[in-house]
CSV table of N, CA and C in Angstrom, one decimal:
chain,number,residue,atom,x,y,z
A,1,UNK,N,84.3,-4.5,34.0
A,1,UNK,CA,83.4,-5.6,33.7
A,1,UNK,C,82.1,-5.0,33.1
A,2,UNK,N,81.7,-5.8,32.0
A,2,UNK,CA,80.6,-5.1,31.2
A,2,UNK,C,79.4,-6.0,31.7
A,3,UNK,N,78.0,-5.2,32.2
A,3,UNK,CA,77.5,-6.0,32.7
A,3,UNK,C,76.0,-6.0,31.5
A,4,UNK,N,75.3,-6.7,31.4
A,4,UNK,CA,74.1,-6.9,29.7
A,4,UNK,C,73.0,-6.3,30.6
A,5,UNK,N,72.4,-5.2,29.7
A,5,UNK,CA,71.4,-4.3,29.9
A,5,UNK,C,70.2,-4.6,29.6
A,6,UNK,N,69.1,-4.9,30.5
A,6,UNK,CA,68.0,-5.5,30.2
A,6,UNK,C,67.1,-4.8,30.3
A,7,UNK,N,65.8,-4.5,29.6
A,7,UNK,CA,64.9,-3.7,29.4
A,7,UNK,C,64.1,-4.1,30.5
A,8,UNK,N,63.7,-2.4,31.0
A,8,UNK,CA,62.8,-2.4,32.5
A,8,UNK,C,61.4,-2.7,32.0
A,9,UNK,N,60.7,-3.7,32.9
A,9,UNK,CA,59.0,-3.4,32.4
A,9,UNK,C,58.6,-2.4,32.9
A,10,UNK,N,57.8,-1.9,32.3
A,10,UNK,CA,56.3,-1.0,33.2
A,10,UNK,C,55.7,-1.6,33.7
A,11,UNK,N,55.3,-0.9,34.7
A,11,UNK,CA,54.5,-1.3,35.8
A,11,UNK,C,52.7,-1.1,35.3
A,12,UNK,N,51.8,-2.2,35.1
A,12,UNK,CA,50.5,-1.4,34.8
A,12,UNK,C,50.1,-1.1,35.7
A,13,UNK,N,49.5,0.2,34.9
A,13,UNK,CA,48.5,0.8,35.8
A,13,UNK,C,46.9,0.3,35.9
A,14,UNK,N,46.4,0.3,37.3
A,14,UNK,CA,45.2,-0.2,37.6
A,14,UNK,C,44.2,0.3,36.8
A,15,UNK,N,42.8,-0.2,36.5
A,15,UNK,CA,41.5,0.2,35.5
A,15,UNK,C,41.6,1.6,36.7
A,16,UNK,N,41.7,1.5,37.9
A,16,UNK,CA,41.2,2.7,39.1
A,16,UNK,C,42.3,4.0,38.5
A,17,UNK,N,43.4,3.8,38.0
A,17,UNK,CA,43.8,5.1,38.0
A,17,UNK,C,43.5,5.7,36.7
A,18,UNK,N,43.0,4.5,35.8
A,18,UNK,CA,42.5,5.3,34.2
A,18,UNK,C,41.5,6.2,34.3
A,19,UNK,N,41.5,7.0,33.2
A,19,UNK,CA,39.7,7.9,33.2
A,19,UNK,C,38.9,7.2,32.4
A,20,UNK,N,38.0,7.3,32.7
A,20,UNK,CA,36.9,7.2,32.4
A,20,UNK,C,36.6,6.8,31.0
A,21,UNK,N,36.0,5.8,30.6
A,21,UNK,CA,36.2,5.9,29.0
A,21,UNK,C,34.7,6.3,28.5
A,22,UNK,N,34.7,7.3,27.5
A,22,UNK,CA,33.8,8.0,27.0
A,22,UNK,C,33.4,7.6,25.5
A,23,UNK,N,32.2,7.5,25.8
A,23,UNK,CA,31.8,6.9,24.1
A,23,UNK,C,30.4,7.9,23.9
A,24,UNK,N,30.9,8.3,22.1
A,24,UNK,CA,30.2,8.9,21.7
A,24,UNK,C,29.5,8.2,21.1
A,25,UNK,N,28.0,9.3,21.2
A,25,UNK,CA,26.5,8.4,20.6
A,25,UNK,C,26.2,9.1,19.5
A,26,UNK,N,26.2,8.5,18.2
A,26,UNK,CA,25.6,9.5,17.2
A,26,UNK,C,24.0,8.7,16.2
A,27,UNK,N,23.4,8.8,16.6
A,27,UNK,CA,22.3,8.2,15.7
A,27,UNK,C,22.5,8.1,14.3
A,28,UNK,N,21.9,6.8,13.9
A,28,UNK,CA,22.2,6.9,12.1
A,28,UNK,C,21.4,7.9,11.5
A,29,UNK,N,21.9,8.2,10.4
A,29,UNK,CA,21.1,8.9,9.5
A,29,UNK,C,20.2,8.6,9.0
A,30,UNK,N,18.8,9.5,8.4
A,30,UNK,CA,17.9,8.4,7.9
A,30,UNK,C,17.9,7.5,7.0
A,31,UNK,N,18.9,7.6,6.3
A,31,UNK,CA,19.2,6.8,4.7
A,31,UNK,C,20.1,5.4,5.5
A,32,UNK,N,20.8,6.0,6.6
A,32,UNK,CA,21.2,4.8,7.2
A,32,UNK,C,20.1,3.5,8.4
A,33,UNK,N,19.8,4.6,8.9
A,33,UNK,CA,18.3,3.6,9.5
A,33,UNK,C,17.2,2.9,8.2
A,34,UNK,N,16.6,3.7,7.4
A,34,UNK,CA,16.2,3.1,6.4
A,34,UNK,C,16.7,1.6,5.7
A,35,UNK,N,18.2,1.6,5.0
A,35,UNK,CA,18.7,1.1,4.5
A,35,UNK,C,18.7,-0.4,5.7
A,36,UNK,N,19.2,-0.4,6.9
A,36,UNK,CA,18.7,-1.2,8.0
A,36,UNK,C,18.2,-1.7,7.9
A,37,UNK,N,16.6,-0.8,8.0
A,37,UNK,CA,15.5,-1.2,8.3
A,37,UNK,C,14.7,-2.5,7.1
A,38,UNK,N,15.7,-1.8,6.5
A,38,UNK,CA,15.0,-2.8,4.7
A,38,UNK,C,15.7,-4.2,4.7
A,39,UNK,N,17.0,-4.3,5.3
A,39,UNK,CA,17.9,-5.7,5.4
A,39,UNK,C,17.1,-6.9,6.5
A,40,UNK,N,16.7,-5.9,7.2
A,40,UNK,CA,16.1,-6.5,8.7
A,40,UNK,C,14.8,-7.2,8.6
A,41,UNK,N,13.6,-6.7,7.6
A,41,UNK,CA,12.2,-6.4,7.4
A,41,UNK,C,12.0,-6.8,5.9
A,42,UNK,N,11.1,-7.5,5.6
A,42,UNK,CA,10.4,-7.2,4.6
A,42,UNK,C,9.1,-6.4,4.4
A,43,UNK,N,8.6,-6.7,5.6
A,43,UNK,CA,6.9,-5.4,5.9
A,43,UNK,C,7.6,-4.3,5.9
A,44,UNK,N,6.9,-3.3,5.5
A,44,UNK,CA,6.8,-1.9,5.3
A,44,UNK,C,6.8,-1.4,6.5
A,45,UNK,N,5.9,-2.0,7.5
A,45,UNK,CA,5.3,-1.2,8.3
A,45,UNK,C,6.7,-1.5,9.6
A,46,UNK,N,6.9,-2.8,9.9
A,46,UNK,CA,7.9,-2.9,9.8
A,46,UNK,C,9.3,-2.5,10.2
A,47,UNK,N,9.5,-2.1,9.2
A,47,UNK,CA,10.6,-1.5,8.5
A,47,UNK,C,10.7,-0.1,9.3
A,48,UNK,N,9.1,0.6,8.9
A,48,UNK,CA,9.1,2.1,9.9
A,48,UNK,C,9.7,1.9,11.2
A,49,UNK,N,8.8,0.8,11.8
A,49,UNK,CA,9.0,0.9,13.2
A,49,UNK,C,10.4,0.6,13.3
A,50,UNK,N,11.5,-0.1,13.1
A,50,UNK,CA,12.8,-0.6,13.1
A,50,UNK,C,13.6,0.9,13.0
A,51,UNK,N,13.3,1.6,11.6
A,51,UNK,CA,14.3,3.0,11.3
A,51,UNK,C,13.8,3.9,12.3
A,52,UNK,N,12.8,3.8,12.9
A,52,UNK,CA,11.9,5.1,14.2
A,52,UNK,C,12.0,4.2,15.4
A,53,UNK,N,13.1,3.2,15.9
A,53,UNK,CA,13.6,2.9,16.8
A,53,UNK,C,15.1,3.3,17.0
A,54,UNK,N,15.9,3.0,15.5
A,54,UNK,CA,16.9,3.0,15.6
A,54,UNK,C,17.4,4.8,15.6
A,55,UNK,N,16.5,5.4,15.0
A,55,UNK,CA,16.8,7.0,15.1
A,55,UNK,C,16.5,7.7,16.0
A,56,UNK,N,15.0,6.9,16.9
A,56,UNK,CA,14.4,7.5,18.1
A,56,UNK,C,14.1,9.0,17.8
A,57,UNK,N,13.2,8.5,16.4
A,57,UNK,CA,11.9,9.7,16.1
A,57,UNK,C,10.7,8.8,16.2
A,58,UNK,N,9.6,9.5,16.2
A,58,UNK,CA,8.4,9.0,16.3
A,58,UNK,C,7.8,8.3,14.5
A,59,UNK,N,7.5,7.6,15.0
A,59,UNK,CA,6.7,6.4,13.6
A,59,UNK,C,6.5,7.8,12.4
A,60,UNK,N,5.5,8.2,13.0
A,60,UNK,CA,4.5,9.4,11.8
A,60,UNK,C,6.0,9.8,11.2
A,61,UNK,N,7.0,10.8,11.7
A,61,UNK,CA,8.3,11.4,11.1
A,61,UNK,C,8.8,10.3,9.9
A,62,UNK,N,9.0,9.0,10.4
A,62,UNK,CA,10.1,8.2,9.2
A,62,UNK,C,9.2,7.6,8.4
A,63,UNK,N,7.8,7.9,8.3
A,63,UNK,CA,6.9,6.5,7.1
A,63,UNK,C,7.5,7.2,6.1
A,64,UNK,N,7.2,8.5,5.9
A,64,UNK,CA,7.8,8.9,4.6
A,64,UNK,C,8.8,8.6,3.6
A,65,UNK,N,9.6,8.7,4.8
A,65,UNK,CA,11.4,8.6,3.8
A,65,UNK,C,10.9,6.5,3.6
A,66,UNK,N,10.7,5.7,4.3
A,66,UNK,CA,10.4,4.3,4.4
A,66,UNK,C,10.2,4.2,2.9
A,67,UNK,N,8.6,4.9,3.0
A,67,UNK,CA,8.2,4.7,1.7
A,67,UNK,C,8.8,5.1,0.4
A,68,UNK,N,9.4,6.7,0.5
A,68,UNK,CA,10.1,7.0,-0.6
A,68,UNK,C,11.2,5.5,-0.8
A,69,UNK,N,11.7,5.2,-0.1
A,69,UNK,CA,12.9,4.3,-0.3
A,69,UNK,C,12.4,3.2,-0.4
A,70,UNK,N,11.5,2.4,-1.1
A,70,UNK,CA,11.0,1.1,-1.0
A,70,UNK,C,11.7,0.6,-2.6
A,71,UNK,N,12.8,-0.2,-1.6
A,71,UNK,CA,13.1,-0.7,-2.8
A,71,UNK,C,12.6,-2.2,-3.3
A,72,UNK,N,12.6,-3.0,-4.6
A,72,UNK,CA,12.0,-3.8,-4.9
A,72,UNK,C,12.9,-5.2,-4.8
A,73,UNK,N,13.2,-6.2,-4.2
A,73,UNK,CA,14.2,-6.9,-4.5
A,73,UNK,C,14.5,-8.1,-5.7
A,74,UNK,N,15.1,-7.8,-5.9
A,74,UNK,CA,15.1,-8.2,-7.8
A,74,UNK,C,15.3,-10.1,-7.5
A,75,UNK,N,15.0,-10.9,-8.5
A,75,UNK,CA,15.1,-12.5,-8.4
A,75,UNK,C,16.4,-12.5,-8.6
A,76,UNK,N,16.8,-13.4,-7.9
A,76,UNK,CA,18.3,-13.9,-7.2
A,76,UNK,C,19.5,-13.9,-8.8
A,77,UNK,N,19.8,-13.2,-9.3
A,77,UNK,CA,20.7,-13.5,-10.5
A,77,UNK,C,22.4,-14.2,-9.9
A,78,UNK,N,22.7,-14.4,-11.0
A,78,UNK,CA,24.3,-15.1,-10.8
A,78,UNK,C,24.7,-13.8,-10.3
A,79,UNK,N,26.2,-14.2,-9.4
A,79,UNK,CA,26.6,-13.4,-9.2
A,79,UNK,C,28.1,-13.6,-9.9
A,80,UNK,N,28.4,-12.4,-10.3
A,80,UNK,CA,30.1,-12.4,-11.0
A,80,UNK,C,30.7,-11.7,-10.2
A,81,UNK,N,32.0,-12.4,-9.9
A,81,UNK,CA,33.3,-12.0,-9.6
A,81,UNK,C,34.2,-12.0,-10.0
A,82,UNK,N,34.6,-11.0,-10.3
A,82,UNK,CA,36.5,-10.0,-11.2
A,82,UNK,C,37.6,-10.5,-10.0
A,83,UNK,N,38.2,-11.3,-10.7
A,83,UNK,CA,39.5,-11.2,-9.8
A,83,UNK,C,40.3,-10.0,-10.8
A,84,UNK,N,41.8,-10.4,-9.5
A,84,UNK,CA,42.7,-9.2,-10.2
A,84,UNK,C,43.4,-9.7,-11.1
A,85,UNK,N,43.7,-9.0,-12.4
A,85,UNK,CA,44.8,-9.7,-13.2
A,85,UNK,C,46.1,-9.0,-13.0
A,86,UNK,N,47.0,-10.6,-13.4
A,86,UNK,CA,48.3,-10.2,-13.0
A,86,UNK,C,48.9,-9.5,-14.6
A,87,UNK,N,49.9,-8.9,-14.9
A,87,UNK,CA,50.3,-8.2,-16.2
A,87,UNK,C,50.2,-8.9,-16.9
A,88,UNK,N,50.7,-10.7,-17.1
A,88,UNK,CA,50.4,-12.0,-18.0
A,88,UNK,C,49.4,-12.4,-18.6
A,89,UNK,N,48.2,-12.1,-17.5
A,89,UNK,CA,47.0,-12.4,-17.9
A,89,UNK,C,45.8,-11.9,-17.6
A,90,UNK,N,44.9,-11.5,-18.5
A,90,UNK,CA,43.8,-10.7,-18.2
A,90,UNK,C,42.7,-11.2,-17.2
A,91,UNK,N,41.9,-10.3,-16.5
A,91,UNK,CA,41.1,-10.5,-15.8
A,91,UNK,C,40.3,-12.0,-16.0
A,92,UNK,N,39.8,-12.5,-15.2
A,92,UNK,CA,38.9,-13.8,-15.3
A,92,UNK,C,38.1,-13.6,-14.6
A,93,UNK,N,36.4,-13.7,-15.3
A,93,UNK,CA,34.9,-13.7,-14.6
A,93,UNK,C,34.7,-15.4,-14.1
A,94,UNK,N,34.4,-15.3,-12.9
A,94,UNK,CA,34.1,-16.4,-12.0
A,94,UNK,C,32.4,-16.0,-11.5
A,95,UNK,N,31.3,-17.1,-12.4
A,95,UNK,CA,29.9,-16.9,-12.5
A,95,UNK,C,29.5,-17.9,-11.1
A,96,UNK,N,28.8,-17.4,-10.0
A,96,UNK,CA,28.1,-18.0,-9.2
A,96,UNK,C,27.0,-18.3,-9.3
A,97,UNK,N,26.6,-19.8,-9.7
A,97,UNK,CA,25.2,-19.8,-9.8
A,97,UNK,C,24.6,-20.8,-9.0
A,98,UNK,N,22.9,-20.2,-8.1
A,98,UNK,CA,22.6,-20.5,-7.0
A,98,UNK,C,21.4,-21.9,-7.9
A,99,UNK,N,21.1,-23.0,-7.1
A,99,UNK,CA,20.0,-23.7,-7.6
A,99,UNK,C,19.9,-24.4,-6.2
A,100,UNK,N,18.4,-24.6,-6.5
A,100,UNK,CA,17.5,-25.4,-5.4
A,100,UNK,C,17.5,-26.7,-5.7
A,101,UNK,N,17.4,-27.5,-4.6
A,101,UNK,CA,17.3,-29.1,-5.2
A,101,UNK,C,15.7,-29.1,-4.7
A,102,UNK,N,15.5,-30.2,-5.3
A,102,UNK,CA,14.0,-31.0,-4.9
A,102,UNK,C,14.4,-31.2,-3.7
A,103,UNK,N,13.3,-31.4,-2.6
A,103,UNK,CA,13.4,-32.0,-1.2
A,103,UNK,C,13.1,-33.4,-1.3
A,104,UNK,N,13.8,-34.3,-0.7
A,104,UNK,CA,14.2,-35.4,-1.0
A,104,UNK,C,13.1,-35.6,0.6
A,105,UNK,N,12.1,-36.7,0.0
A,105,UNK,CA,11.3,-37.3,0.8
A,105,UNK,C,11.9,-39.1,0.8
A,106,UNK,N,12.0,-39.0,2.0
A,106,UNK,CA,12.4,-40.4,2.5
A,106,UNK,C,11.5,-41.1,3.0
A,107,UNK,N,10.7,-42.4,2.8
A,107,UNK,CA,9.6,-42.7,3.2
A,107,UNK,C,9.8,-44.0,4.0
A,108,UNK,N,9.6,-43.9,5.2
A,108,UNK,CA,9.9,-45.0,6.1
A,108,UNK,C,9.2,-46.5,6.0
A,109,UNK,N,9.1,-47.2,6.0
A,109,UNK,CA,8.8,-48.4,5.9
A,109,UNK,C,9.2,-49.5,7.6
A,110,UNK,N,8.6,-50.4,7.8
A,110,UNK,CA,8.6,-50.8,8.5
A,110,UNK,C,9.0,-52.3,7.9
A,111,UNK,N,9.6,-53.1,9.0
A,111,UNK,CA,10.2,-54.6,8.6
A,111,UNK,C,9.1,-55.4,7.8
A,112,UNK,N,9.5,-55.7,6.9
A,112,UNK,CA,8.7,-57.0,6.5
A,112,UNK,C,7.6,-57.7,7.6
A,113,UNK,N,6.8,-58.6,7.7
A,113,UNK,CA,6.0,-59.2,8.6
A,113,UNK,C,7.1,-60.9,8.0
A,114,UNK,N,7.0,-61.7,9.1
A,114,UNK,CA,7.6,-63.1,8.6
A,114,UNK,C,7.0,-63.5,8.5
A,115,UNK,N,6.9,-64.2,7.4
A,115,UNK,CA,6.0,-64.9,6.4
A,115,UNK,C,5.4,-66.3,6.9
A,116,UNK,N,6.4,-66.9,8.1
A,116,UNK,CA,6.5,-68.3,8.6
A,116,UNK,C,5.2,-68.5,9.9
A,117,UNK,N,5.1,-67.0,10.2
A,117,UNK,CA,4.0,-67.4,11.1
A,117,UNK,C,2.1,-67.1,10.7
């Protein structure tokens, strides 16, 4: 008699018999706190204190690199995207372009008064 062979579970093991899970701390680098600090911040000053948090140096150490790296943020242009072309047909530019509407003021008004009284 052939009898059908069923796969054994494992038994889990408890969080108690795992070790310890260990996590490594590495501080960003300055170009990496900076860069941060610039997405986060538009003040300067700012900006220091954010990258001299996130590196855990003192303010005076990071104004420098801050200010070497002040970059300027350019007015919002279109943005283009390249898809992939397939062998058939060549690439195609897809132009994003951003616009503001007017704010639309709605001006409330109240019922008519009846005319009858």
């Amino acid at each position: 008699m052939k009898t059908a062979s069923r796969p054994v579970k494992k038994t889990q093991k408890s969080f108690a018999d795992l070790p310890p899970i260990r996590v490594r701390r590495e501080p960003p680098t300055v170009s990496e706190a900076v860069a941060a600090a610039q997405d986060l911040a538009d003040d300067v000053e700012q900006q220091v204190e954010i990258a001299a948090g996130l590196m855990g140096l003192p303010v005076d150490e990071v104004r420098p690199h801050v200010l070497a790296a002040k970059k300027v943020k350019p007015e919002r242009a279109p943005e283009r995207i390249l898809t992939h072309a397939s062998p058939s047909r060549a690439p195609r530019t897809v132009v994003v372009e951003r616009r503001t509407r007017p704010t639309v003021v709605i001006e409330r008004r109240s019922r008519p008064l009846d005319p009858r009284r």
